[in-house]
XYZ file of N, CA and C in Angstrom:
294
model
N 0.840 -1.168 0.000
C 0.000 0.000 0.000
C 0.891 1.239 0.000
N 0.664 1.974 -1.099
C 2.129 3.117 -0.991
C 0.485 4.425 -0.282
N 1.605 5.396 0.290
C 1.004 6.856 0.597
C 1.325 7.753 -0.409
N 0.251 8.138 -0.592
C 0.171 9.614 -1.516
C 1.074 10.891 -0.717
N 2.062 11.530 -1.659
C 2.715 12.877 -1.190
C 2.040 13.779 -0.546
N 2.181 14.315 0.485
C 1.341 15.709 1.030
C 1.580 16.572 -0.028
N 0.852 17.430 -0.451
C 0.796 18.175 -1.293
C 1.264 19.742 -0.965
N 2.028 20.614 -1.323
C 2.409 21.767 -1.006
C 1.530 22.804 0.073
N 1.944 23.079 1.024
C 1.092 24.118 2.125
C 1.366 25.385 1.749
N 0.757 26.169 1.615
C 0.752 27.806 1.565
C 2.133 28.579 2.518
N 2.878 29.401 2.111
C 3.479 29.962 3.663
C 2.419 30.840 3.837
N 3.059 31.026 5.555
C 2.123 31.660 6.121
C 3.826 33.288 6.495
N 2.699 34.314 6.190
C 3.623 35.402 5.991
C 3.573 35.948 7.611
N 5.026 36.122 7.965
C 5.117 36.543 9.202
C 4.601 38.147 9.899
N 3.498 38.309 10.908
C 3.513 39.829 11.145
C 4.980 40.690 10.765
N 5.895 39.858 11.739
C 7.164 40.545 11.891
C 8.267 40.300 11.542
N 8.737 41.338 10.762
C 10.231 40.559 9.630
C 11.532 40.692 10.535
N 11.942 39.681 9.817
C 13.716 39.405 10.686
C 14.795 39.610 9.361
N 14.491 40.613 8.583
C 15.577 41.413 7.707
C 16.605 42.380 8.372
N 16.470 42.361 9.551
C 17.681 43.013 9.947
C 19.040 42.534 10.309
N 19.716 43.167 9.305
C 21.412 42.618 8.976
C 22.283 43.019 9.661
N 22.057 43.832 10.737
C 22.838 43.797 12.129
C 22.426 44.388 13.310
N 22.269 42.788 14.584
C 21.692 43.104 15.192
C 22.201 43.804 16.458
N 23.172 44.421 16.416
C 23.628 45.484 16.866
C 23.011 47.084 16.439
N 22.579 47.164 15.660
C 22.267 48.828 15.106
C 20.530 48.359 15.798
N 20.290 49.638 16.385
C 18.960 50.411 17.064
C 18.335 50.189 16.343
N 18.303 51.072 14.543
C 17.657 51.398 13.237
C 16.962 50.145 12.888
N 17.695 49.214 12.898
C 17.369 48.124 12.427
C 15.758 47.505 13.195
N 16.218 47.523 14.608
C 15.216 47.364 15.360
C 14.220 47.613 15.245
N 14.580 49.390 15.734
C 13.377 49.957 15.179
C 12.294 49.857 14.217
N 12.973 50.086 12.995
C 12.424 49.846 11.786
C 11.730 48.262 11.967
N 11.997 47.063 12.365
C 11.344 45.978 12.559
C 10.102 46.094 13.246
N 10.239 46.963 14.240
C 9.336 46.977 15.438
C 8.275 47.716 14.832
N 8.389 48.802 13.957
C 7.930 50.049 13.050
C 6.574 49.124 12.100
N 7.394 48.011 11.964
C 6.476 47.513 10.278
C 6.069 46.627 10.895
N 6.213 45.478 12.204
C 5.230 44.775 13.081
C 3.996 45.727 13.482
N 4.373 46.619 14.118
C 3.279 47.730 14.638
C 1.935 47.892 13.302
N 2.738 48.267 12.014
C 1.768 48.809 10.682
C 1.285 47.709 10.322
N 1.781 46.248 10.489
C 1.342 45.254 10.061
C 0.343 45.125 10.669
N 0.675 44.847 12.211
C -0.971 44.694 13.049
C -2.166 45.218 12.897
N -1.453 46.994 12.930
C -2.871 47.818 12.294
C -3.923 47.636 10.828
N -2.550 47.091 9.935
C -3.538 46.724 8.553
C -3.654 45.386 9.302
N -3.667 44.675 9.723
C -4.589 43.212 9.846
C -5.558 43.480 10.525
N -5.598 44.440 11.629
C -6.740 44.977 12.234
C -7.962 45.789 11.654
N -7.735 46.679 10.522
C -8.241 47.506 9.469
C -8.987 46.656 8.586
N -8.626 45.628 8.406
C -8.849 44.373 7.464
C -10.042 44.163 7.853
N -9.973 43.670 9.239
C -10.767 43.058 10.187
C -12.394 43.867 10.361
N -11.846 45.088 10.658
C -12.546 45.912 10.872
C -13.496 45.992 9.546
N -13.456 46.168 8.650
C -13.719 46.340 7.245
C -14.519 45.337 6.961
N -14.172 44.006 7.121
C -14.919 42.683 6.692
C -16.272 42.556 7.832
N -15.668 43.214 9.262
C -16.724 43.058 10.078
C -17.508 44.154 9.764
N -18.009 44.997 9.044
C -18.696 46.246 8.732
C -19.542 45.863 7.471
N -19.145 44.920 6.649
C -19.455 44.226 5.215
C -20.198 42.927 5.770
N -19.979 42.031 6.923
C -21.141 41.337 7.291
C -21.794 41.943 8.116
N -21.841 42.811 8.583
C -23.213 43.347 9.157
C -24.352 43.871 8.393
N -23.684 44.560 7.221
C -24.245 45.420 6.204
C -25.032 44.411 4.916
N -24.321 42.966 5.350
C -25.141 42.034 4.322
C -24.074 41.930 2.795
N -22.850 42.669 3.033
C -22.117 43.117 1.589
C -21.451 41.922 1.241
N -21.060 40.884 2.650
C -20.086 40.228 2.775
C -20.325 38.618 2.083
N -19.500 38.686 0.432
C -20.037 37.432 0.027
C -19.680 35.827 1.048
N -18.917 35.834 1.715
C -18.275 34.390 2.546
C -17.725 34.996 3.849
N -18.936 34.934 4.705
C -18.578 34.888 6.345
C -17.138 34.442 6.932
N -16.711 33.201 5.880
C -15.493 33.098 6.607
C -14.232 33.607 6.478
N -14.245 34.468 5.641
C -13.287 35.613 5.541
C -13.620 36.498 6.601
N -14.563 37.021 7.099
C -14.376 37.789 8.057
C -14.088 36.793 9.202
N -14.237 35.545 9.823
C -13.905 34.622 10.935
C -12.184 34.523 10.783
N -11.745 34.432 9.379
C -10.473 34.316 9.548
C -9.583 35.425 9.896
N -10.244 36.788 9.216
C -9.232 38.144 9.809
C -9.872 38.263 11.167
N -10.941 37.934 11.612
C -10.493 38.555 13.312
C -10.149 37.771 14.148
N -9.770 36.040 13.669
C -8.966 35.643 14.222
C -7.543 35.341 14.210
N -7.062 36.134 13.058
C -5.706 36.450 12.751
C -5.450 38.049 13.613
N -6.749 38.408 13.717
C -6.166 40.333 14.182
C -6.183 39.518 15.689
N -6.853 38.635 16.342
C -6.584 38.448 17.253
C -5.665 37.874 17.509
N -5.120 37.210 17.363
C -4.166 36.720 17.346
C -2.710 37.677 17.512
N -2.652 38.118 16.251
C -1.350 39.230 16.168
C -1.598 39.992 17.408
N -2.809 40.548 18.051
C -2.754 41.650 19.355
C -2.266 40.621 20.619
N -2.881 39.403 20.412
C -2.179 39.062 21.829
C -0.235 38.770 21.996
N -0.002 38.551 20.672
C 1.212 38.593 20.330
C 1.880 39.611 20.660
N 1.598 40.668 20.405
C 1.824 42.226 20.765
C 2.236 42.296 21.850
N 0.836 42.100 22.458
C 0.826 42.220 23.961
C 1.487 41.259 24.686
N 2.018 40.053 24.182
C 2.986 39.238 25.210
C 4.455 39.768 24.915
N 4.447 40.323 23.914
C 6.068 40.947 23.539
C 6.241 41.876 24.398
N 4.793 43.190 24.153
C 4.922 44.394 25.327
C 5.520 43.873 27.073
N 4.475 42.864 27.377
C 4.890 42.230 28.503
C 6.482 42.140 28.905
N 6.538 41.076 28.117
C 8.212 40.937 28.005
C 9.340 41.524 28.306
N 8.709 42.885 27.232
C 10.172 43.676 27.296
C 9.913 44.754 28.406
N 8.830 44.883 29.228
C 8.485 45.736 30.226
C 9.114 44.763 31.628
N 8.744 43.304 31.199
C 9.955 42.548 32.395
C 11.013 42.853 32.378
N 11.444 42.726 31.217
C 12.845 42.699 31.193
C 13.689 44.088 31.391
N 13.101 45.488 31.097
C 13.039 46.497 31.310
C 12.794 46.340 33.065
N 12.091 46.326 33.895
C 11.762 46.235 35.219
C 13.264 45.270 35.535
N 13.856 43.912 35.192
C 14.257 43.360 35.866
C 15.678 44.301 35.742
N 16.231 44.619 34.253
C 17.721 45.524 34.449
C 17.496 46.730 35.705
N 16.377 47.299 35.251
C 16.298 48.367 36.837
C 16.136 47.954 38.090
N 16.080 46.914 38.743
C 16.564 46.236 39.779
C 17.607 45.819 40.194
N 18.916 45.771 38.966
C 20.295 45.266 39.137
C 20.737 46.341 39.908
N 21.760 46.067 40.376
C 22.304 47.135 41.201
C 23.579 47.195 40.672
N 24.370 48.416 40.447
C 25.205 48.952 39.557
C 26.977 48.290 40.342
């Protein structure tokens, strides 16, 4: 009995890019942190938009709007465990003692 090949999966495109070519420079950061931030907001905008188009009756397939607000959800809690994070980690260096 042979198995059939899985067949090619879609990528899935990351909120947040890791193009920065040295991770020493701020800029770099920044700029990462910059286009995670704009990313969230257009996935959120998205969201927003599709949920305004099924209320209104415009919306040909409900599950386009199920999938962006559970991708916008998604990306915010992401957000928010990063914010977390670096507010620990921020709190824990200001506790070191010099």
């Amino acid at each position: 009995m042979s198995i059939p090949a899985i067949g090619a999966i879609a990528p899935v495109t990351p909120v947040l890019s890791t193009t920065a070519t040295n991770p020493a420079s701020g800029a770099n950061f920044a700029n990462v942190l910059a286009n995670g931030l704009d990313k969230l907001q257009q996935v959120q905008t998205n969201a927003d938009n599709l949920a305004v188009q099924a209320a209104a009756g415009t919306l040909s397939d409900p599950a386009q709007y199920m999938v962006a607000s559970t991708e916008a959800s998604l990306a915010t809690e992401l957000t928010v465990a990063i914010r977390n994070k670096a507010v620990d980690a921020f709190n824990e260096i200001m506790r070191m003692q010099a």
